[in-house]
Coordinates of C-alpha atoms in Angstrom, one line a residue:
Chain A
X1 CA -54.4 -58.3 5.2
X2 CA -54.4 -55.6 7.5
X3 CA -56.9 -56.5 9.6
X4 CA -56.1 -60.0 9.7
X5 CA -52.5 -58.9 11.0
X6 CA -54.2 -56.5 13.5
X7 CA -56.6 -59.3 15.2
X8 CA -53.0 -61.3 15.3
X9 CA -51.9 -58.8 17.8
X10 CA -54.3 -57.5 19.2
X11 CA -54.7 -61.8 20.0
X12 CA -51.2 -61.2 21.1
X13 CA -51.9 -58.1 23.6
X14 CA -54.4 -60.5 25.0
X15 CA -52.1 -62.9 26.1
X16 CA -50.2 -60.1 27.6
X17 CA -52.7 -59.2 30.0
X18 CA -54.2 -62.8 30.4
X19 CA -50.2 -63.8 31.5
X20 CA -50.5 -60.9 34.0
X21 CA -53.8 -62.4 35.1
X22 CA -51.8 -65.8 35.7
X23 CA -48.9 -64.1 37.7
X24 CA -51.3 -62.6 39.7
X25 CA -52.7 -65.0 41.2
X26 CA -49.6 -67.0 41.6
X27 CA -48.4 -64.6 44.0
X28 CA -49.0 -65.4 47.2
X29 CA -47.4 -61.7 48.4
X30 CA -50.7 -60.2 46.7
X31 CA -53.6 -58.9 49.3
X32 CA -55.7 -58.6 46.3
X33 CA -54.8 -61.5 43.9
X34 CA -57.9 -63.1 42.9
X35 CA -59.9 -59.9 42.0
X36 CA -56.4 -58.3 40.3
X37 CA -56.1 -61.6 38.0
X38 CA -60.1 -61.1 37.2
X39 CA -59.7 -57.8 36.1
X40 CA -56.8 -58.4 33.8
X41 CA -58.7 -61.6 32.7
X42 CA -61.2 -59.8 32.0
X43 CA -59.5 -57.1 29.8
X44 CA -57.4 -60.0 28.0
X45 CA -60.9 -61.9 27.0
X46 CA -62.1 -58.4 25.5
X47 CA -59.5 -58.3 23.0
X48 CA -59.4 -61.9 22.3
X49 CA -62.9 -62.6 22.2
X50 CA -64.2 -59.5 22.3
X51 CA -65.9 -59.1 18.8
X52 CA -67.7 -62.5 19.0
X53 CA -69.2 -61.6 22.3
X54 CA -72.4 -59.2 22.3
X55 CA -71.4 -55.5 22.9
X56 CA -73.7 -55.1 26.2
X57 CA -71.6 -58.5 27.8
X58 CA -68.3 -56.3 26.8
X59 CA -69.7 -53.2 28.5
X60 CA -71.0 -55.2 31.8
X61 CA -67.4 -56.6 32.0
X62 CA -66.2 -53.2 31.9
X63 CA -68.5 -52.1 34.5
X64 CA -67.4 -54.9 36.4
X65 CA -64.1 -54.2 36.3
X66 CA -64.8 -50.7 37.3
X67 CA -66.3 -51.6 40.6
X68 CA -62.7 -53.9 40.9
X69 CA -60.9 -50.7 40.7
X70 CA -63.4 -48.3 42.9
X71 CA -63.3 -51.0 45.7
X72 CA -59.5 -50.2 45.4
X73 CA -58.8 -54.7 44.3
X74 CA -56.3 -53.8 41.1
X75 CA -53.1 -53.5 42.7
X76 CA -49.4 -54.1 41.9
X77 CA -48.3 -57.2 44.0
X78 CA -44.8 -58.4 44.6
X79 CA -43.4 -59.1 41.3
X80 CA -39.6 -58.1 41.7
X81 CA -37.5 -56.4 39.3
X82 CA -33.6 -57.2 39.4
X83 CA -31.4 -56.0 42.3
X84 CA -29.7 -52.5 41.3
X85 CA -26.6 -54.2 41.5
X86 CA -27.3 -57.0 39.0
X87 CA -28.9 -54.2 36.3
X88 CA -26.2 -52.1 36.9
X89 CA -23.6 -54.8 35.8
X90 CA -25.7 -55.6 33.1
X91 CA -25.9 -52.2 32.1
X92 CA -22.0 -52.0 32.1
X93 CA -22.1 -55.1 29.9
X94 CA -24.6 -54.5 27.7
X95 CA -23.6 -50.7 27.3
X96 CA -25.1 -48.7 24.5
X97 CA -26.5 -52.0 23.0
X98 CA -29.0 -52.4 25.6
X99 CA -31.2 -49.3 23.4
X100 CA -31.3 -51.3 20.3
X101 CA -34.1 -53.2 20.5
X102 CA -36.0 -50.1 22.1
X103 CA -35.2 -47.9 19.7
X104 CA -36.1 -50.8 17.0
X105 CA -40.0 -50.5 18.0
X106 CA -40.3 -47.0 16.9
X107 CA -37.9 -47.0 14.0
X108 CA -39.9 -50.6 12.8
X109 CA -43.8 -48.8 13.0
X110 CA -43.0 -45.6 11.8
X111 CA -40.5 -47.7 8.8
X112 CA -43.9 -49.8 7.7
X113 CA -46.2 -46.7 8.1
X114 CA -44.5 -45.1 5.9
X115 CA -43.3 -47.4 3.4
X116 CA -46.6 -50.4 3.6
X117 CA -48.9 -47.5 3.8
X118 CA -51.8 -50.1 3.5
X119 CA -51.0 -51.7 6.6
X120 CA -50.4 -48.4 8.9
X121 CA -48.3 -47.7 12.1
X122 CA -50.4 -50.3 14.3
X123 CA -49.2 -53.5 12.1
X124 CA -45.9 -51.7 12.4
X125 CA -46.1 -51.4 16.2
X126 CA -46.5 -54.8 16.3
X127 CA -44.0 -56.2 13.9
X128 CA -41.9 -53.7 15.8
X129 CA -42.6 -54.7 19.3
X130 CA -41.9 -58.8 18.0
X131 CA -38.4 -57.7 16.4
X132 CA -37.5 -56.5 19.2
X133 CA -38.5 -59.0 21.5
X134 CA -36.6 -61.1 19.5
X135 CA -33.4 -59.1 19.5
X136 CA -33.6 -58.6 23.2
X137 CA -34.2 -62.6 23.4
X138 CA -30.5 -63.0 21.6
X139 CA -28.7 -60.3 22.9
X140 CA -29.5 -60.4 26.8
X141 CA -30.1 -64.1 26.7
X142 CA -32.7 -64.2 29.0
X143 CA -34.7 -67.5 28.8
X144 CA -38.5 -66.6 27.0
X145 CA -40.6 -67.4 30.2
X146 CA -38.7 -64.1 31.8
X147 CA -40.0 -61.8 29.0
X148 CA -43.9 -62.8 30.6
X149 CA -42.8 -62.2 33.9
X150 CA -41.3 -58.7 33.2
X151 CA -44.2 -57.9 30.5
X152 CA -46.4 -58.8 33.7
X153 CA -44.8 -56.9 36.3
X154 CA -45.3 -53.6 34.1
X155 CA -48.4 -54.4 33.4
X156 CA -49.6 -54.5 37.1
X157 CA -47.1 -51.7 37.5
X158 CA -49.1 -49.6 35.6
X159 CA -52.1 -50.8 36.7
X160 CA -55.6 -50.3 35.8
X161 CA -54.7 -46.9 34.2
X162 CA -53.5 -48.7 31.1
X163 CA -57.3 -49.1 29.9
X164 CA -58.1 -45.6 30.7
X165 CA -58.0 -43.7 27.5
X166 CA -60.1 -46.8 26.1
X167 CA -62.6 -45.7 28.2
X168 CA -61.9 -42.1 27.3
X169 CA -63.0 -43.0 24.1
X170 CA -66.1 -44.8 25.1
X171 CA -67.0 -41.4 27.7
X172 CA -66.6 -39.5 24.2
X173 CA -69.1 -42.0 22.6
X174 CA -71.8 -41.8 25.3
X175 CA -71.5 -37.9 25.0
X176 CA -72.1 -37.7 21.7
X177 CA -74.5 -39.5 21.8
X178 CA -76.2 -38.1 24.6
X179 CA -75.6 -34.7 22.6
X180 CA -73.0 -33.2 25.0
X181 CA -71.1 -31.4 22.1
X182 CA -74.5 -29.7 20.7
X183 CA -74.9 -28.4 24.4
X184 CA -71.4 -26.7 24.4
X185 CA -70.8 -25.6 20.7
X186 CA -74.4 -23.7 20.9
X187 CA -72.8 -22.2 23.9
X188 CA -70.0 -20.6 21.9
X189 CA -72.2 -20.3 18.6
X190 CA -73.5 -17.3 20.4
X191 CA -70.1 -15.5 21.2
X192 CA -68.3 -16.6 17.4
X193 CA -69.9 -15.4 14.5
X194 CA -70.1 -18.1 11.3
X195 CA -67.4 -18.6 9.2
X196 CA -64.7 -16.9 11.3
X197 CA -61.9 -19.2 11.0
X198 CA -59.3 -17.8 14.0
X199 CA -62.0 -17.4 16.6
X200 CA -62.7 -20.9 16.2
X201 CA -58.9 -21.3 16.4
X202 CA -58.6 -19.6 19.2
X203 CA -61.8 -21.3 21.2
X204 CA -60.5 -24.7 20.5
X205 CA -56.9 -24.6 21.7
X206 CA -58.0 -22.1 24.8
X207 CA -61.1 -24.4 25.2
X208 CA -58.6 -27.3 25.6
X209 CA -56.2 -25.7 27.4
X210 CA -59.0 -24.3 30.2
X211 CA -60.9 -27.5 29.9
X212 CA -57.8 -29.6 31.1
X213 CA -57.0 -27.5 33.4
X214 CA -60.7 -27.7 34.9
X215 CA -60.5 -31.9 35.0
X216 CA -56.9 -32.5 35.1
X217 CA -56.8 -34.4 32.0
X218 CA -56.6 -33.7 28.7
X219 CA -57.3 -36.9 26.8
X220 CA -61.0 -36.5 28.8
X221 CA -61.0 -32.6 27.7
X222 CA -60.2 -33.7 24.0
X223 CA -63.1 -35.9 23.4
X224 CA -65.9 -33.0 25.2
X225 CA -64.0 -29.8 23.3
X226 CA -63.1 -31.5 19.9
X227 CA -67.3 -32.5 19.4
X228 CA -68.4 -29.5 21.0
X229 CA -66.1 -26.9 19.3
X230 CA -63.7 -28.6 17.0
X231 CA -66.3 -30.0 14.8
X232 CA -68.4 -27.1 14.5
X233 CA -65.9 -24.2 14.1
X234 CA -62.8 -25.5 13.0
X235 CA -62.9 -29.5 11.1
X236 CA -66.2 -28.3 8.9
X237 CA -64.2 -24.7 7.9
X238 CA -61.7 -27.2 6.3
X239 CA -58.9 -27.5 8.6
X240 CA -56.5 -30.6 8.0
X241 CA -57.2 -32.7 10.8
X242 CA -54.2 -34.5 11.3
X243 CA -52.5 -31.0 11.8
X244 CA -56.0 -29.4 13.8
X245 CA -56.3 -33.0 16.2
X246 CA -52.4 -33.0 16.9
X247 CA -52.2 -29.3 18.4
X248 CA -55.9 -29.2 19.6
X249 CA -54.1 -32.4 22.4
X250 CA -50.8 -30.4 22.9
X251 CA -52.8 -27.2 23.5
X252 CA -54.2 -29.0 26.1
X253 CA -51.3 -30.3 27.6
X254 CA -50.6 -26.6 28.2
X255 CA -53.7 -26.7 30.6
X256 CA -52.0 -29.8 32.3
X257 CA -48.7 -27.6 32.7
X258 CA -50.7 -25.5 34.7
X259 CA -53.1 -27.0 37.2
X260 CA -53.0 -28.8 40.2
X261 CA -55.7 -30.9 39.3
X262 CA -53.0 -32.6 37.3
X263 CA -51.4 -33.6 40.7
X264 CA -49.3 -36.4 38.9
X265 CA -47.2 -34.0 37.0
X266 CA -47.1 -30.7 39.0
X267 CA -48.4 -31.4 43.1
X268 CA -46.6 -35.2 43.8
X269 CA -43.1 -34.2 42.4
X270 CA -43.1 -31.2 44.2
X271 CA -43.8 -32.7 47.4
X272 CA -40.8 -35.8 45.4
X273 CA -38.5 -33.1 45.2
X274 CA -39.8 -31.3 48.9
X275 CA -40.1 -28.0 47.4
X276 CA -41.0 -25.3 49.9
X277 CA -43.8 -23.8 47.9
X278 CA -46.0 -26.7 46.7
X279 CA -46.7 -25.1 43.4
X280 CA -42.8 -24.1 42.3
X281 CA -43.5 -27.0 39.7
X282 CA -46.3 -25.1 38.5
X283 CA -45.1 -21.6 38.6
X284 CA -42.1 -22.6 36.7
X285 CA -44.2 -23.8 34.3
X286 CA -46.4 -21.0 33.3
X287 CA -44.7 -18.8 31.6
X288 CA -43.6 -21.8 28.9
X289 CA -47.0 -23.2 29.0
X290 CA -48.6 -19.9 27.9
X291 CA -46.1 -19.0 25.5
X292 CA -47.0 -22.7 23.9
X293 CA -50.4 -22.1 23.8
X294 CA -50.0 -18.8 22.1
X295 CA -47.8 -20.6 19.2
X296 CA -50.6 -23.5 19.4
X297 CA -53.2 -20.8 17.9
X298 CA -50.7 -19.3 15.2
X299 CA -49.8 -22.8 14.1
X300 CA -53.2 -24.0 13.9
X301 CA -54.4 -21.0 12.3
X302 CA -51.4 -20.6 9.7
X303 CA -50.5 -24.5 8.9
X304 CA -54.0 -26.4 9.5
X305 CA -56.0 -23.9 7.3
Chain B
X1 CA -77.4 -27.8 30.4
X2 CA -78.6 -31.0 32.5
X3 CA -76.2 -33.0 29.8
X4 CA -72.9 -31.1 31.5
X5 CA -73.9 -33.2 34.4
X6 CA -71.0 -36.2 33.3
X7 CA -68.4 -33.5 33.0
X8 CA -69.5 -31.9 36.7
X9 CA -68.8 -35.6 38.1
X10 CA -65.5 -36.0 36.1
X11 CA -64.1 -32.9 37.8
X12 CA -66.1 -33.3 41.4
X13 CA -64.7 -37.4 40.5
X14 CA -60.8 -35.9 39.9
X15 CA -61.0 -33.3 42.9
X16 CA -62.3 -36.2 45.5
X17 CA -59.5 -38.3 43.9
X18 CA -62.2 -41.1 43.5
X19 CA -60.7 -43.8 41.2
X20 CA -60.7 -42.6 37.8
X21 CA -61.9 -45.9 35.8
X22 CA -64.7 -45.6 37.9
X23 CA -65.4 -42.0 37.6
X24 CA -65.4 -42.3 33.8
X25 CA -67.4 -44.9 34.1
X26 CA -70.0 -43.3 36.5
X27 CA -69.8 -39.9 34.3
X28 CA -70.6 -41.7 31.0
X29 CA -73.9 -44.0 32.6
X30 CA -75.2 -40.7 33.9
X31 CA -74.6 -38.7 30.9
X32 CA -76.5 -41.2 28.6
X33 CA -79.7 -41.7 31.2
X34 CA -79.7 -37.9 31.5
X35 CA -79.8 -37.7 27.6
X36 CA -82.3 -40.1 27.4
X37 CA -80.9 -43.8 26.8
X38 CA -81.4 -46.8 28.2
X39 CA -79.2 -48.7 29.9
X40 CA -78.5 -51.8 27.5
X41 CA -78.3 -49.0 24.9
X42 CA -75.1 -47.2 27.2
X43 CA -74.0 -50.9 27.9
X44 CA -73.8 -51.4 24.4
X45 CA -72.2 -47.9 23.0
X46 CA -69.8 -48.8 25.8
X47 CA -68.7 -52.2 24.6
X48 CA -68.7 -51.6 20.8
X49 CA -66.8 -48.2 21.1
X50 CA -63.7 -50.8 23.6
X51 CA -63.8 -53.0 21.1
X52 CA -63.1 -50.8 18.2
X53 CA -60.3 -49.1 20.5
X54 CA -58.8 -51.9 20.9
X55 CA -55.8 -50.4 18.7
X56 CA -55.3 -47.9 21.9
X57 CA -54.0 -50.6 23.8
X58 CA -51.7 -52.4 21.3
X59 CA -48.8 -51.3 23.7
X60 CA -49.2 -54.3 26.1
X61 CA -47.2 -55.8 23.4
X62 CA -44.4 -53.8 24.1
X63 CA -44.9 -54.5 27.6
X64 CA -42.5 -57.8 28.1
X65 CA -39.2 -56.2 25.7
X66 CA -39.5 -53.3 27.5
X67 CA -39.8 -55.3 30.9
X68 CA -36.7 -57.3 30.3
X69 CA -34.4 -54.4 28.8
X70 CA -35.2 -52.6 32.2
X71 CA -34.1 -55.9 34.0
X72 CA -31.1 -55.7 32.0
X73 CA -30.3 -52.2 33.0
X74 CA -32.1 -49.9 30.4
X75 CA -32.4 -46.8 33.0
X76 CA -28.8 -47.3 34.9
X77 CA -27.3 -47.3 31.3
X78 CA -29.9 -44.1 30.3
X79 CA -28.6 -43.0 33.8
X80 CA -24.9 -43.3 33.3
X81 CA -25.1 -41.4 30.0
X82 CA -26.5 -38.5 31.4
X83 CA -24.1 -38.8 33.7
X84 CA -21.3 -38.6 31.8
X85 CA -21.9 -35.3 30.1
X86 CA -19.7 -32.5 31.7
X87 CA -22.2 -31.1 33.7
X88 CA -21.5 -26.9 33.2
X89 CA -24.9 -24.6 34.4
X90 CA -27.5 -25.8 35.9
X91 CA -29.8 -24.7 32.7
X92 CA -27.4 -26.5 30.3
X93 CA -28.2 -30.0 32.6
X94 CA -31.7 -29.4 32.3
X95 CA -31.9 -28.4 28.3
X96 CA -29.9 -32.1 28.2
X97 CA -32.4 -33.5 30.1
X98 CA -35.5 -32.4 28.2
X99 CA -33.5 -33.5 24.8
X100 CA -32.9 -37.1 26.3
X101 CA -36.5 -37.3 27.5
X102 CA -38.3 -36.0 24.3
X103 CA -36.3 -38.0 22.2
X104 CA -37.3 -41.1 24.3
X105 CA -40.9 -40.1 24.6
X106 CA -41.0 -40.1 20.3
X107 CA -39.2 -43.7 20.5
X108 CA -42.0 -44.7 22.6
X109 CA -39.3 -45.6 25.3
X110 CA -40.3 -45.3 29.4
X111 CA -37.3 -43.4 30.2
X112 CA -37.7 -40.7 32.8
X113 CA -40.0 -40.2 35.2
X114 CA -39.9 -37.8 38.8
X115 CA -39.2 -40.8 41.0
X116 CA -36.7 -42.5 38.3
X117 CA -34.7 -39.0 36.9
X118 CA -35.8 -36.2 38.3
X119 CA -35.0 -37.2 42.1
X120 CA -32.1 -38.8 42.0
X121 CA -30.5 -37.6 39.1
X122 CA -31.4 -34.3 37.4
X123 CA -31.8 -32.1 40.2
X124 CA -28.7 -33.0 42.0
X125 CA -26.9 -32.1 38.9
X126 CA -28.7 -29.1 38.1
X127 CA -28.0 -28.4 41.9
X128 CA -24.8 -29.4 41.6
X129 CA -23.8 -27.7 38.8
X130 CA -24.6 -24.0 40.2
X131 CA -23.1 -24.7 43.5
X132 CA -19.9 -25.6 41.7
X133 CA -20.2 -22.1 39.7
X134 CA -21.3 -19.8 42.9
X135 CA -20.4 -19.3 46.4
X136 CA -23.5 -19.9 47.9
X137 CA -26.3 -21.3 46.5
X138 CA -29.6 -19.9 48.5
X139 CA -33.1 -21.7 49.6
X140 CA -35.3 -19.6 47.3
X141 CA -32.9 -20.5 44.2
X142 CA -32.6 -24.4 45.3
X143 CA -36.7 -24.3 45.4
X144 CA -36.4 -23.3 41.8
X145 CA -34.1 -25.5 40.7
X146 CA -36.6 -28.0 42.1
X147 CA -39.3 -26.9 39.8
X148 CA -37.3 -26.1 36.9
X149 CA -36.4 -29.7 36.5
X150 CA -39.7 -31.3 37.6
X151 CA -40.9 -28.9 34.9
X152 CA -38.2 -30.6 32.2
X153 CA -39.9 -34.1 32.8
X154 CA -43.2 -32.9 31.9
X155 CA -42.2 -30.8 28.7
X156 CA -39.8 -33.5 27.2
X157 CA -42.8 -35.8 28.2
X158 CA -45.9 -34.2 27.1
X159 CA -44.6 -32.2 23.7
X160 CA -42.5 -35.7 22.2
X161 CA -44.9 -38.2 23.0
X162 CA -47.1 -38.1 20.2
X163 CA -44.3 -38.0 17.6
X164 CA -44.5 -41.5 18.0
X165 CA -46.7 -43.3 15.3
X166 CA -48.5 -45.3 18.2
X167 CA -48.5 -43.4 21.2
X168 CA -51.7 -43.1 23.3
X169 CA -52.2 -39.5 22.6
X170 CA -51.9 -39.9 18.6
X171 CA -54.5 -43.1 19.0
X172 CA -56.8 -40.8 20.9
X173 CA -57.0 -38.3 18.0
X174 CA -57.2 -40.7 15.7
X175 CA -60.6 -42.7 17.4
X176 CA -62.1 -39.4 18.6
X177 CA -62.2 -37.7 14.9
X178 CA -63.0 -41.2 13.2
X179 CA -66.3 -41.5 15.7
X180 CA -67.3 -38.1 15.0
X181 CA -66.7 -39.0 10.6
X182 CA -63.7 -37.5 10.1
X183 CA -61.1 -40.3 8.6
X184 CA -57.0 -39.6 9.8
X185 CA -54.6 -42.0 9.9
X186 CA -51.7 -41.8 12.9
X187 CA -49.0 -41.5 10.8
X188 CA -50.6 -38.1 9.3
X189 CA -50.8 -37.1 13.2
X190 CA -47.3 -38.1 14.7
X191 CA -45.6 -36.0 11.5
X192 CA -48.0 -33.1 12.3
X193 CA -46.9 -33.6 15.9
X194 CA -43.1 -32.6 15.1
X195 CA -43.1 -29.4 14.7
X196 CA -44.4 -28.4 17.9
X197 CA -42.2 -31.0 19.8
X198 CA -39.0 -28.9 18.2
X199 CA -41.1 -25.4 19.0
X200 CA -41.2 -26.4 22.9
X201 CA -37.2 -27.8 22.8
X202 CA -36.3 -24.2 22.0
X203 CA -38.5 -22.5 24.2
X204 CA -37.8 -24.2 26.8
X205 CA -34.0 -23.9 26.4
X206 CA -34.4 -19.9 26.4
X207 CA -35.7 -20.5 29.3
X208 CA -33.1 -22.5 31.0
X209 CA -31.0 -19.9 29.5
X210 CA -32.7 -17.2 31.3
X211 CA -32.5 -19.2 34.7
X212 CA -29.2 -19.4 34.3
X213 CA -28.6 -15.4 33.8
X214 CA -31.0 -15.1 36.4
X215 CA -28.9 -17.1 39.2
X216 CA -25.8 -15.4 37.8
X217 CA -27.2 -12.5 38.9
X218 CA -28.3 -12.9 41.7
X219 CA -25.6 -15.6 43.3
X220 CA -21.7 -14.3 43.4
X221 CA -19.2 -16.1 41.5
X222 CA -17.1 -18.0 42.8
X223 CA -13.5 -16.5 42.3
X224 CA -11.3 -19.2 42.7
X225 CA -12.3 -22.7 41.1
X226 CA -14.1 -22.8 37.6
X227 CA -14.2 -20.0 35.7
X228 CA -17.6 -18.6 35.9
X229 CA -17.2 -17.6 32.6
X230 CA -19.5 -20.7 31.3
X231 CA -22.1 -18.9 32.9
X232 CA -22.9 -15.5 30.8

């Protein structure tokens, strides 16, 4: 049941970006239009057809649709969003209504996560994500074509980035199989002695926080620290993961608080807000980010073990 | 040693602000011919671990909802609320701020952003807020205003998000532990997530609090106008 219901949307999410593909190439505004609608093509095909197709074919599309985005082809278009005036008097119309169906997404996957625990948060993200579609189709009364033209627009908004921690997760794949993580946990095996529970503690949520502040991203620093130290020294000493994985990834947002290399959240919106010291963002940030990743270790240490 | 080599062209990749699809991409090829695959065999752990992350990427379906509520005003309503609150310090606007933005960020909703918030909305009112208090508000204390709010965006961002059953950081857990044999689900993660979204509200209000005595202090009162005596 579940996993019929999952290929459903995930059928679905394929039409999203294949609709994206489509408005792509219809606009004429686009300098890049037919190589923008093959990339999204091609990611829509990977989740429609994407288990029937050999896995090599998937991961030569993917290469393919790397070399789109290095040759700089995946861009966002003309796809226009409503005049300011127009929201803003449909703001004043819609008034506190206009968060219902947003807020029914959230309340809908975490309601059958926790009450269908068989079919888990993604079936509810989906049954969440059609409810409110459907309220929004009533209550802003909007004709249905409009919802693929605005689902589009974000879509290129975000742009190719949307696939990214995807491919995160295939990076993490290709390390471990290459035996990346053996190379860094013998590495620490020689500073932390067996068996001692906070040192490991300690070396994953400072290895995370150091390691994203080294690339600038922690989803990529999760995959490298969690097989290279979290495996070794803290999962196989019996930590709960759920508890262990959620703070290991906030612990390393503490890195991103904290490095320029993370130029979207702490270089560009100083230079938004035309700070006189470029890192003011950063500075502010320090003292809260290290204070965090102090409580990341007790936490851990006291809750996961 | 020579298998680091994918993680030295991630961060040579990020510091060249070469595309990062194609960085990954490039990092992961080399990694696995370094550690002795082939390439069909890197083509293939490529394609088969997409396909089974497919799940990470169940927010497209989000994507046309969300779309249309922003047509129909989502942020000028989100905008309008904030607003509306009786702006007092300057700390007290940006506490607000990181309460609104966390809460969204665990509902999954895209409200906030530098360019959207930050910019035109939060600073000015933090801004605004200790000019109205003080005489004169200096260049030194408006530059960290500026950083103080930025900073708000990216701690209501970064410490809610994954309190959200589906959110990219939750899946990411989720995929990484499951490929390396350790079974979660992300419901277990976005509960073990809340605690540390709360812990980061409250720190991060002590030290709005603080900015707030600290531009006291530093700025005179104004004597006629407001009482200053909203600001301890």
């Amino acid at each position: 049941m579940k996993s019929l219901l999952l290929e459903i949307f995930y059928i679905l999410a394929g039409l999203v970006s294949i609709i994206a593909a489509v408005y792509a190439l219809k606009d004429d505004k686009h300098p890049h239009r037919k190589e923008t609608a093959l990339f999204w093509f091609l990611f829509g095909a990977i989740f429609i057809v994407g288990k029937y197709i050999p896995a090599p074919i998937v991961g030569a599309m993917l290469l393919l649709m790397g070399v789109l985005t290095a040759m700089k082809r995946v861009t966002f278009g003309s796809l226009a969003n409503a005049t300011d005036d127009m929201r803003q008097k449909s703001a004043n119309r819609l008034k506190n209504k206009i968060f219902v169906p947003a807020l029914t997404i959230g309340v809908i996957a975490f309601f059958v996560a926790q009450v269908f625990k068989s079919l888990g948060g993604l079936v509810g993200l989906g049954f969440g994500a059609v409810a409110a579609t459907l309220i929004a189709l009533v209550m802003t009364k909007e004709k249905p074509k409009q919802f693929g033209y605005d689902g589009s627009r974000l879509l290129l908004q975000v742009g190719s980035a949307s696939i990214l921690p995807q491919l995160l997760a295939a990076l993490g794949s290709l390390f471990a199989a290459a035996g990346v993580g053996e190379v860094i946990s013998s590495g620490i095996a020689g500073v932390l002695t067996e068996g001692n529970i906070l040192g490991g503690v300690i070396a994953y949520c400072v290895g995370m926080a150091v390691f994203t502040m080294i690339m600038g991203n922690a989803f990529a620093a999760f995959a490298v620290i969690t097989a290279g130290i979290g495996m070794p020294f803290v999962y196989a000493m019996g930590a709960n993961p759920a508890i262990a994985g959620a703070l290991a990834l906030t612990a390393g947002y503490c890195g991103t608080l904290m490095t320029p290399m993370a130029a979207n959240f702490n270089v560009v919106p100083a230079a938004l807000l035309e700070t006189k010291n470029k890192y003011r963002v950063i500075i502010a940030q320090v003292p809260i980010a290290l204070a965090l990743l102090a409580t990341h270790i007790v936490l851990m240490y006291v809750w996961a073990f | 040693m020579i298998k680091l080599i994918g993680v030295l062209i991630i961060v040579i990749g990020f510091i060249m602000k070469f595309d990062t699809i194609a960085v990954v991409l490039v990092a992961g090829v080399i990694t696995g011919l370094v550690g002795g695959l082939g390439f069909v065999e890197i083509l293939t752990i490529i394609g088969e671990a997409f396909i089974k992350t497919r799940y990470m990427s169940l927010f497209l379906l989000t994507l046309p909802v969300i779309g249309i509520l922003e047509r129909s005003g989502l942020r000028e309503r989100a905008a309008d609320l904030i607003r509306s609150m009786k702006s007092v310090t300057t700390g007290k606007v940006l506490t607000t701020y990181h309460i609104i933005r966390e809460l969204a960020a665990a509902f999954s909703l895209r409200l906030g952003g530098h360019v959207q918030f930050i910019r035109p909305l939060v600073n000015p009112m933090a801004y605004g807020a200790a000019e109205k208090n003080f005489d004169e508000v200096d260049e030194e204390t408006e530059d960290i205003i500026k950083g103080y709010a930025a900073g708000s965006e990216n701690l209501g961002n970064f410490f809610g998000q994954n309190v959200f059953v589906a959110a990219g950081g939750v899946l990411l857990i989720v995929g990484t532990l499951g490929e390396l044999g350790v079974e979660v689900t992300p419901l277990a993660v976005s509960k073990a997530s809340i605690p540390i979204a709360i812990i980061a509200l409250v720190y991060s209000a002590i030290q709005n609090y603080m900015l707030d005595r600290k531009i006291a202090k530093k700025l005179t009162q104004k004597k006629s106008g407001k009482p200053a005596a909203e600001v301890k």
